[in-house]
mmCIF file of C-alpha atoms in Angstrom:
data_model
loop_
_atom_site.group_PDB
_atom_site.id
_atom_site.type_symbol
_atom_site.label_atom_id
_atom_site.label_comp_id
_atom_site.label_asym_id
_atom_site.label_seq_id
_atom_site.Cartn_x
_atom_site.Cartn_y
_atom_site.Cartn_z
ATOM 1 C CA UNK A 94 -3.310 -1.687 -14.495
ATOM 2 C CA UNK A 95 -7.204 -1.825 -14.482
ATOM 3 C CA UNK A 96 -8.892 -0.411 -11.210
ATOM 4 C CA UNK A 97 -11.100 -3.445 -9.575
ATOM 5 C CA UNK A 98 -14.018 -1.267 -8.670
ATOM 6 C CA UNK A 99 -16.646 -4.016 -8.298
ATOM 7 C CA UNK A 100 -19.007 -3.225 -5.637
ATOM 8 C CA UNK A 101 -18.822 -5.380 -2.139
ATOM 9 C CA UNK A 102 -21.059 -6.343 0.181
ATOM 10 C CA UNK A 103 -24.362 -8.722 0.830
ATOM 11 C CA UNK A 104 -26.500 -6.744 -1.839
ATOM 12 C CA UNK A 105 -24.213 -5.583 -4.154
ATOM 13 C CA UNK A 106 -27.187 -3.679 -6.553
ATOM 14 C CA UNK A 107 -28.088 -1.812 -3.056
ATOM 15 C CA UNK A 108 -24.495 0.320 -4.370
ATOM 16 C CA UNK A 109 -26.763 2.235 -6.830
ATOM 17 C CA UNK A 110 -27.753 5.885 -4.964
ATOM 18 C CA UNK A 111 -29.706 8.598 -6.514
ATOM 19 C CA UNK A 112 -28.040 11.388 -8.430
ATOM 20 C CA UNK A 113 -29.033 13.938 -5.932
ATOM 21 C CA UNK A 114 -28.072 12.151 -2.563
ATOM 22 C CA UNK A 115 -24.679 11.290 -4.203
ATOM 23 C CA UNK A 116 -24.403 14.943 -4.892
ATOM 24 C CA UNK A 117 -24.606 15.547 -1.208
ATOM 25 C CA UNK A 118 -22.836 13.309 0.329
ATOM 26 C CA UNK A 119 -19.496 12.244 -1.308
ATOM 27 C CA UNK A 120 -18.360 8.950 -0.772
ATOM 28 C CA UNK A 121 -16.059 8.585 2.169
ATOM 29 C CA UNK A 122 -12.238 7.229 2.397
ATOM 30 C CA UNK A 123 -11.461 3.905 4.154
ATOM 31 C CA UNK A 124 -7.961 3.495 3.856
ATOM 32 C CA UNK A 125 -7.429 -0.443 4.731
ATOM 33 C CA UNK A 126 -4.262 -1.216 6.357
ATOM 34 C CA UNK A 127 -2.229 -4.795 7.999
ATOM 35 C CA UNK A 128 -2.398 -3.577 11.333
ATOM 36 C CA UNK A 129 0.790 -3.497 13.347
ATOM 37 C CA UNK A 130 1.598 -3.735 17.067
ATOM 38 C CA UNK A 131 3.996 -0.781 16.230
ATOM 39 C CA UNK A 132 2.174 2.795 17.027
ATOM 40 C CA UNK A 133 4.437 4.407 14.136
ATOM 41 C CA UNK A 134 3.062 1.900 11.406
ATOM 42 C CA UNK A 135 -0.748 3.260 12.503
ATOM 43 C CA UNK A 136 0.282 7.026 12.289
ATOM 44 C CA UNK A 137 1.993 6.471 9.320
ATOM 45 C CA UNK A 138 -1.413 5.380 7.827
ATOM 46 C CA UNK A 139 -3.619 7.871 9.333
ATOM 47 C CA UNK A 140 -1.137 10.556 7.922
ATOM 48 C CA UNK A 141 -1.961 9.186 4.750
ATOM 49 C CA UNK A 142 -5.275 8.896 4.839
ATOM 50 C CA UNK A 143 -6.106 12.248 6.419
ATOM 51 C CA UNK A 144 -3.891 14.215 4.069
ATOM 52 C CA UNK A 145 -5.817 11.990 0.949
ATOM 53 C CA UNK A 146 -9.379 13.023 2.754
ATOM 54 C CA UNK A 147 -7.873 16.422 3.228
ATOM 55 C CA UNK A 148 -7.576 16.472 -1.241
ATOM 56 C CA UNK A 149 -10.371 14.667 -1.550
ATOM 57 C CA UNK A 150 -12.129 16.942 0.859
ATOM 58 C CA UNK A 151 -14.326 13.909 2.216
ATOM 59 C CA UNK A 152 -14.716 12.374 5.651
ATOM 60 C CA UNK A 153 -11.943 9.494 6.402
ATOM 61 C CA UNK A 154 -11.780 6.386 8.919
ATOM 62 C CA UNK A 155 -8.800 4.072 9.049
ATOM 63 C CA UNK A 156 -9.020 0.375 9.825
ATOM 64 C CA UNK A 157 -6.800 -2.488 10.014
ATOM 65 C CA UNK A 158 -8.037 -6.221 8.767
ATOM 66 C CA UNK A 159 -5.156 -8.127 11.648
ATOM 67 C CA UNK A 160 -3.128 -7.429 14.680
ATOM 68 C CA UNK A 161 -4.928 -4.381 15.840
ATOM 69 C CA UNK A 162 -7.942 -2.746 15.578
ATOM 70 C CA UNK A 163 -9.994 -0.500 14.662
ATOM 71 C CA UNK A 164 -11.197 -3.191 12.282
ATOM 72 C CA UNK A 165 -13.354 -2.534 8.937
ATOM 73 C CA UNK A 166 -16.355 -3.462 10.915
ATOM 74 C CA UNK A 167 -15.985 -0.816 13.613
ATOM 75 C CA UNK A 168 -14.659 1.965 10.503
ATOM 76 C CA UNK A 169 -17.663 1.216 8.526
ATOM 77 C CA UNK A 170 -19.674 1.843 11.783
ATOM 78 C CA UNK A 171 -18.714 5.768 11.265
ATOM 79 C CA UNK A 172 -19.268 6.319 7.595
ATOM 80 C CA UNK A 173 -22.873 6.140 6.442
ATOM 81 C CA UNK A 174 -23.196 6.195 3.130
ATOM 82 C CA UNK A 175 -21.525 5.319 0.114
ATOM 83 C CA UNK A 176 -17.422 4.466 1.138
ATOM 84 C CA UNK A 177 -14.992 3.923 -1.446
ATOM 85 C CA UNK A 178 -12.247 1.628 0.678
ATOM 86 C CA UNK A 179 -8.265 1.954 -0.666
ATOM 87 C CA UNK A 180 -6.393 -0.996 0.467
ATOM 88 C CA UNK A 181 -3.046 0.066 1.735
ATOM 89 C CA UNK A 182 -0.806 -2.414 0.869
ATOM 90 C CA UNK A 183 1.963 -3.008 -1.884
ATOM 91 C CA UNK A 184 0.560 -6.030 -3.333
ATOM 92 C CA UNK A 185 -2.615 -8.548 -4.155
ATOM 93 C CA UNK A 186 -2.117 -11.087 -1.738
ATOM 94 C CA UNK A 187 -4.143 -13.184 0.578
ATOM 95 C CA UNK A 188 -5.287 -10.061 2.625
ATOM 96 C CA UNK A 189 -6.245 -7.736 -0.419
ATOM 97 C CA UNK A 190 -8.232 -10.687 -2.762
ATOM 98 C CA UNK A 191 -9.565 -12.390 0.656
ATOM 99 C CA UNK A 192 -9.695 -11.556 3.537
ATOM 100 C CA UNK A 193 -10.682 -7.693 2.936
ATOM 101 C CA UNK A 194 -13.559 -8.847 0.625
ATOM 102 C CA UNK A 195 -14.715 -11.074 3.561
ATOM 103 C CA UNK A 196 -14.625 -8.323 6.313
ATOM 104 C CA UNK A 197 -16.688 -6.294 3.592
ATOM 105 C CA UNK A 198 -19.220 -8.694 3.273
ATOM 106 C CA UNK A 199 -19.620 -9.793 6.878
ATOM 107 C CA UNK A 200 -20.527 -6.836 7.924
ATOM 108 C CA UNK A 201 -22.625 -5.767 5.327
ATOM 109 C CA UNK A 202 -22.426 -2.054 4.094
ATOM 110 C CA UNK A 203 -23.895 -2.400 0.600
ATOM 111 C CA UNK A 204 -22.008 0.666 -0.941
ATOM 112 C CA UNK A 205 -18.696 0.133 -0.645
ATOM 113 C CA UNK A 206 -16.061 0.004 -3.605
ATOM 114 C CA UNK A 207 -12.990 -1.332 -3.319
ATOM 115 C CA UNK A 208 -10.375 0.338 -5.431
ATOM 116 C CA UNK A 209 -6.649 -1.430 -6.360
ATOM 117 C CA UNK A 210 -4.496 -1.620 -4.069
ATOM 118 C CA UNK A 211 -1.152 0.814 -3.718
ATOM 119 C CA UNK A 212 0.819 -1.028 -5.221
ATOM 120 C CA UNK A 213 2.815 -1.998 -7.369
ATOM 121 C CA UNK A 214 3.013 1.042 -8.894
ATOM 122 C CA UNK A 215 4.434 3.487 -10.968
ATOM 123 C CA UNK A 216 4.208 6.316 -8.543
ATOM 124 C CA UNK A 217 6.222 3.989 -6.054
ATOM 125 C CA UNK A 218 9.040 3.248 -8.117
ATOM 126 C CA UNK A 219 9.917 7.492 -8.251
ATOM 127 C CA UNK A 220 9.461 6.927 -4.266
ATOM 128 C CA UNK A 221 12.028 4.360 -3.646
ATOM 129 C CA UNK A 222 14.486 5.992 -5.607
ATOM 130 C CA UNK A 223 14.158 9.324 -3.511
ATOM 131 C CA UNK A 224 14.151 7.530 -0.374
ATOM 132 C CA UNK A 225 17.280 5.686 -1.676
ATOM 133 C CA UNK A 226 18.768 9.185 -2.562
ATOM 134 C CA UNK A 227 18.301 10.473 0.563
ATOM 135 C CA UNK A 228 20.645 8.316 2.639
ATOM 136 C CA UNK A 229 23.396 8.848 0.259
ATOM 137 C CA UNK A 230 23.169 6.477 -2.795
ATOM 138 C CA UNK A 231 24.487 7.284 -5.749
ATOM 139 C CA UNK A 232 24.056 6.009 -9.651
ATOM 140 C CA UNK A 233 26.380 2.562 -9.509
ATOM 141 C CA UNK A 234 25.545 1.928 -6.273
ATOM 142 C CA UNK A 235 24.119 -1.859 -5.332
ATOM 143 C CA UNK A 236 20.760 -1.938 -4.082
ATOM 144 C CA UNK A 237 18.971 -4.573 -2.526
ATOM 145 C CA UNK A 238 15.121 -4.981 -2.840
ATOM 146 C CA UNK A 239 13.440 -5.403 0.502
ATOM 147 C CA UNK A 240 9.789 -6.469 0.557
ATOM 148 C CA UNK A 241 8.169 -7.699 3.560
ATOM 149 C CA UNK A 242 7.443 -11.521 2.015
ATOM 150 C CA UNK A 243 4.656 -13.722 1.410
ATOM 151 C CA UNK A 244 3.278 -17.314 0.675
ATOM 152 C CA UNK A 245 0.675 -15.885 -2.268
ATOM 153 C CA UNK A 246 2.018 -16.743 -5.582
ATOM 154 C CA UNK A 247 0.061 -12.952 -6.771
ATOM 155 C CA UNK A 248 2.051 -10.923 -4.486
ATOM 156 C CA UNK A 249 5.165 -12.526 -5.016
ATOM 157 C CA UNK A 250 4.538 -11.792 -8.734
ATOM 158 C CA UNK A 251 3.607 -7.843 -7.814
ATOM 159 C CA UNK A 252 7.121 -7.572 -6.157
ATOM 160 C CA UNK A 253 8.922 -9.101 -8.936
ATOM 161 C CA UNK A 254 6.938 -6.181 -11.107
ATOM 162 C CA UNK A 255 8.192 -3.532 -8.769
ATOM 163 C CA UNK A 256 11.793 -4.845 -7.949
ATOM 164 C CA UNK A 257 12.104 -5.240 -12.217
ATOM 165 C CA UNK A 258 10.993 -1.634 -12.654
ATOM 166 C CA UNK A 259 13.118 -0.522 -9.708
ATOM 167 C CA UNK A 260 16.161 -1.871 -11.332
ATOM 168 C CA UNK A 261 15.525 -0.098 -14.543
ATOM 169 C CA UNK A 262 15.854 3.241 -12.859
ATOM 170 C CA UNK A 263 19.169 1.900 -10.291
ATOM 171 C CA UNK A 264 20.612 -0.416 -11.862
ATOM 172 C CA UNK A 265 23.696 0.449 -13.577
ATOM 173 C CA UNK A 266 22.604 -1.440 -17.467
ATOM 174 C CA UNK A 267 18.783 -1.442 -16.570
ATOM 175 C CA UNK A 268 18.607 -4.925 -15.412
ATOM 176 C CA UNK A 269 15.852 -6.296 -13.010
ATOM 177 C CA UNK A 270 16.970 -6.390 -9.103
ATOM 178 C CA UNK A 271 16.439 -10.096 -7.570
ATOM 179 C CA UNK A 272 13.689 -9.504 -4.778
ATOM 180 C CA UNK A 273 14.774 -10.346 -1.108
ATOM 181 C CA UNK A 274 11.785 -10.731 1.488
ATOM 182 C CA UNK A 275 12.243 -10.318 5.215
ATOM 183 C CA UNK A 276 10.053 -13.592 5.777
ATOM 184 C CA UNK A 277 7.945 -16.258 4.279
ATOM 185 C CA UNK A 278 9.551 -16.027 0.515
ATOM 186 C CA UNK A 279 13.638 -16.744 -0.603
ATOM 187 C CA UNK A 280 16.102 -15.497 -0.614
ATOM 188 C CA UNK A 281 16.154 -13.860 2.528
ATOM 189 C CA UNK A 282 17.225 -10.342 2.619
ATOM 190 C CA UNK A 283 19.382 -10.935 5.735
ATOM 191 C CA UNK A 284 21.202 -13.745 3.376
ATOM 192 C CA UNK A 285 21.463 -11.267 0.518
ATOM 193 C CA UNK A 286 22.941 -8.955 3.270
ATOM 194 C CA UNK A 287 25.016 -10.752 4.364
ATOM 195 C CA UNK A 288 26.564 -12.139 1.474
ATOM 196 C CA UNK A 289 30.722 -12.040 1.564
ATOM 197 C CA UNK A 290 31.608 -8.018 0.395
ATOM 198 C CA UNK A 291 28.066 -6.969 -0.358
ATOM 199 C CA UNK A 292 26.079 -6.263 1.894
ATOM 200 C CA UNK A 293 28.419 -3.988 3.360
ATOM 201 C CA UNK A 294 28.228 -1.900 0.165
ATOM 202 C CA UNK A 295 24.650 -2.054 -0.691
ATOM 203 C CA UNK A 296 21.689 -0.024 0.133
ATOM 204 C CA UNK A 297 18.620 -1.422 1.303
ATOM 205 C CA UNK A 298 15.828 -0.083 -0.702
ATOM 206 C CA UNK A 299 12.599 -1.560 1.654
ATOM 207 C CA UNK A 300 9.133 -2.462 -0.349
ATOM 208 C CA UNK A 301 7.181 -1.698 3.430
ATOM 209 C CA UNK A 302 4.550 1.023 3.605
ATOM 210 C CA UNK A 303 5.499 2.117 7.426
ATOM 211 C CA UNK A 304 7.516 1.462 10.234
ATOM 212 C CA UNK A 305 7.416 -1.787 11.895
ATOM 213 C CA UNK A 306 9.020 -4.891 12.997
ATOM 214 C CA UNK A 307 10.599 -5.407 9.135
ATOM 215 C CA UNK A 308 11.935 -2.508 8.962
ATOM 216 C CA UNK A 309 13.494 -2.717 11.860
ATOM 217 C CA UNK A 310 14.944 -5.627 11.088
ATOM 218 C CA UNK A 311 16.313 -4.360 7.876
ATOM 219 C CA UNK A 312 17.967 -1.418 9.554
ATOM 220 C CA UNK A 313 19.417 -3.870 11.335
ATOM 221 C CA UNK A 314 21.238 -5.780 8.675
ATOM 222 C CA UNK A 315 24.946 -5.187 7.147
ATOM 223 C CA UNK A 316 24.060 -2.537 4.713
ATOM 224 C CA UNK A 317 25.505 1.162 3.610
ATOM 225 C CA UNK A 318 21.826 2.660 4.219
ATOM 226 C CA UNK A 319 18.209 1.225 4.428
ATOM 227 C CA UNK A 320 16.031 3.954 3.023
ATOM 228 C CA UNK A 321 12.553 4.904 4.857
ATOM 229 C CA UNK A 322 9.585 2.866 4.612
ATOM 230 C CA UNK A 323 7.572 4.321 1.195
ATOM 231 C CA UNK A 324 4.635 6.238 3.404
ATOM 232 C CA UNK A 325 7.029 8.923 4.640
ATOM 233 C CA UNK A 326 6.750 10.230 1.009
ATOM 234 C CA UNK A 327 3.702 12.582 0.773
ATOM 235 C CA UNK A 328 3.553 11.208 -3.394
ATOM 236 C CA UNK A 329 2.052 8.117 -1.354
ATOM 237 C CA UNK A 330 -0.904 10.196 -0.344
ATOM 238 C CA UNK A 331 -1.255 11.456 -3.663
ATOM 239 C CA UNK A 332 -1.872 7.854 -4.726
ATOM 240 C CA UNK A 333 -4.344 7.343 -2.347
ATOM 241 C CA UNK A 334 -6.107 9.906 -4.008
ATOM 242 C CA UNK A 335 -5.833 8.404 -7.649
ATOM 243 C CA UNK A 336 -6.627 4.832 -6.114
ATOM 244 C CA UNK A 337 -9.798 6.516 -4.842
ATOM 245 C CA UNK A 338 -11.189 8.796 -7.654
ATOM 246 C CA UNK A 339 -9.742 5.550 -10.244
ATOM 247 C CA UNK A 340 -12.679 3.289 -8.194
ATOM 248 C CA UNK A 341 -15.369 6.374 -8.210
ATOM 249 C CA UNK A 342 -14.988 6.953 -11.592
ATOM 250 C CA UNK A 343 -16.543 3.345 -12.311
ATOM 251 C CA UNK A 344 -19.344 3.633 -9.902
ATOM 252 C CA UNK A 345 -23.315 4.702 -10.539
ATOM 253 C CA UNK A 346 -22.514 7.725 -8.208
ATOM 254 C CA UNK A 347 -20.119 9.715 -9.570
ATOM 255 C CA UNK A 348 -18.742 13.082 -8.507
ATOM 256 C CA UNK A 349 -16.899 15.043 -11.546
#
């Protein structure tokens, strides 16, 4: 997947900084969230972003672009300088393609990059299968794809990706898994769920990045397990940190 590194903001040729203030002050992490009324969907986050800045060894904020605040305007308040911003969600939807380029722009900040967002990757594939094996499934086991749903044709087409690359590594012939959504997008996990016989036997593997609402919801479902949103794996961090060096590798100031 290509990194989208172009550079955001009202000026976008104001992103070009000398060689010797870009030596001084690496860029710092935004990691760009949903927002969620949930506390444990907001620590989730900032655990991810700290232990990325922590890596990265560069200042952090966190902000959220709905629900909840602090929003990218208020972040961006705290990081002079060149930012590189990580979105953290698990697909190119609305929020990712729109409505984070918009908050960008509004406010201003002329040297900001925006790298991809987390997903779908790779990386997150080897995540939901550990989370999957660590509430007891098994090789043969039914799984059922969980992602949190959406009206954007872009996302729906990024969860297809990751449920088809999920099923090559659970399902028993290598076959894509059908994606369920929790809302806004058929079928409807709780359908899927609830299905005569299989739900019962089938674990829940949830597309979500934290705890929330969703997931919740899932755990509430007929099911044999739902596995742990995909930020309680630390390899989630660790893509922040690719996301991020990915967009800064494609910008005037660079940091080898």
């Amino acid at each position: 997947m290509n990194e989208s590194t172009a550079p955001v903001g009202k000026d976008a040729a104001r992103v070009a900084i000398s060689p010797a203030a870009s030596a001084a002050c690496p860029p710092s992490l935004l990691v760009v969230a949903h927002g969620s009324r949930d506390p444990r969907a907001g620590e989730t986050v900032e655990r991810l972003a700290g232990a990325a800045a922590e890596t990265l060894r560069v200042r952090h904020r966190v902000a959220n672009v709905d629900v909840t605040g602090p929003t990218v305007a208020e972040a961006l308040d705290e990081l002079p300088g060149p930012v590189v911003a990580v979105p953290a969600f698990l697909s190119s939807g609305y929020h990712v393609r729109t409505d984070l380029p918009a908050q960008l722009a509004t406010h201003g900040h002329a040297e900001v990059a925006v790298s991809e967002p987390l997903g779908p990757a790779e990386e997150l594939v080897g995540v939901m299968v550990r989370g999957l094996g660590r509430i007891g499934w098994c090789p043969g086991d039914p799984v059922v794809f969980a992602a949190a749903g959406s009206a954007d044709p872009a996302a729906l087409a990024d969860v297809r990706d990751m449920a088809a690359a999920l099923g090559a590594r659970v399902h028993p012939r290598g076959e894509p898994l059908r994606p369920t959504y929790v809302t806004s997008a058929e079928p409807r996990t709780s359908a899927v769920c609830a299905a005569g016989g299989y739900g019962p036997r089938a674990f829940v593997a949830p597309y979500l990045l934290a705890p929330g609402l969703f997931h919740r919801w899932l755990s509430e479902l007929p099911s044999a397990g739902v596995a742990a949103p995909l930020g309680e794996d630390r390899e989630v961090a660790r893509l922040v940190v690719r996301r991020y060096r990915a967009a800064l590798a494609r910008l005037p100031w660079r940091y080898r």
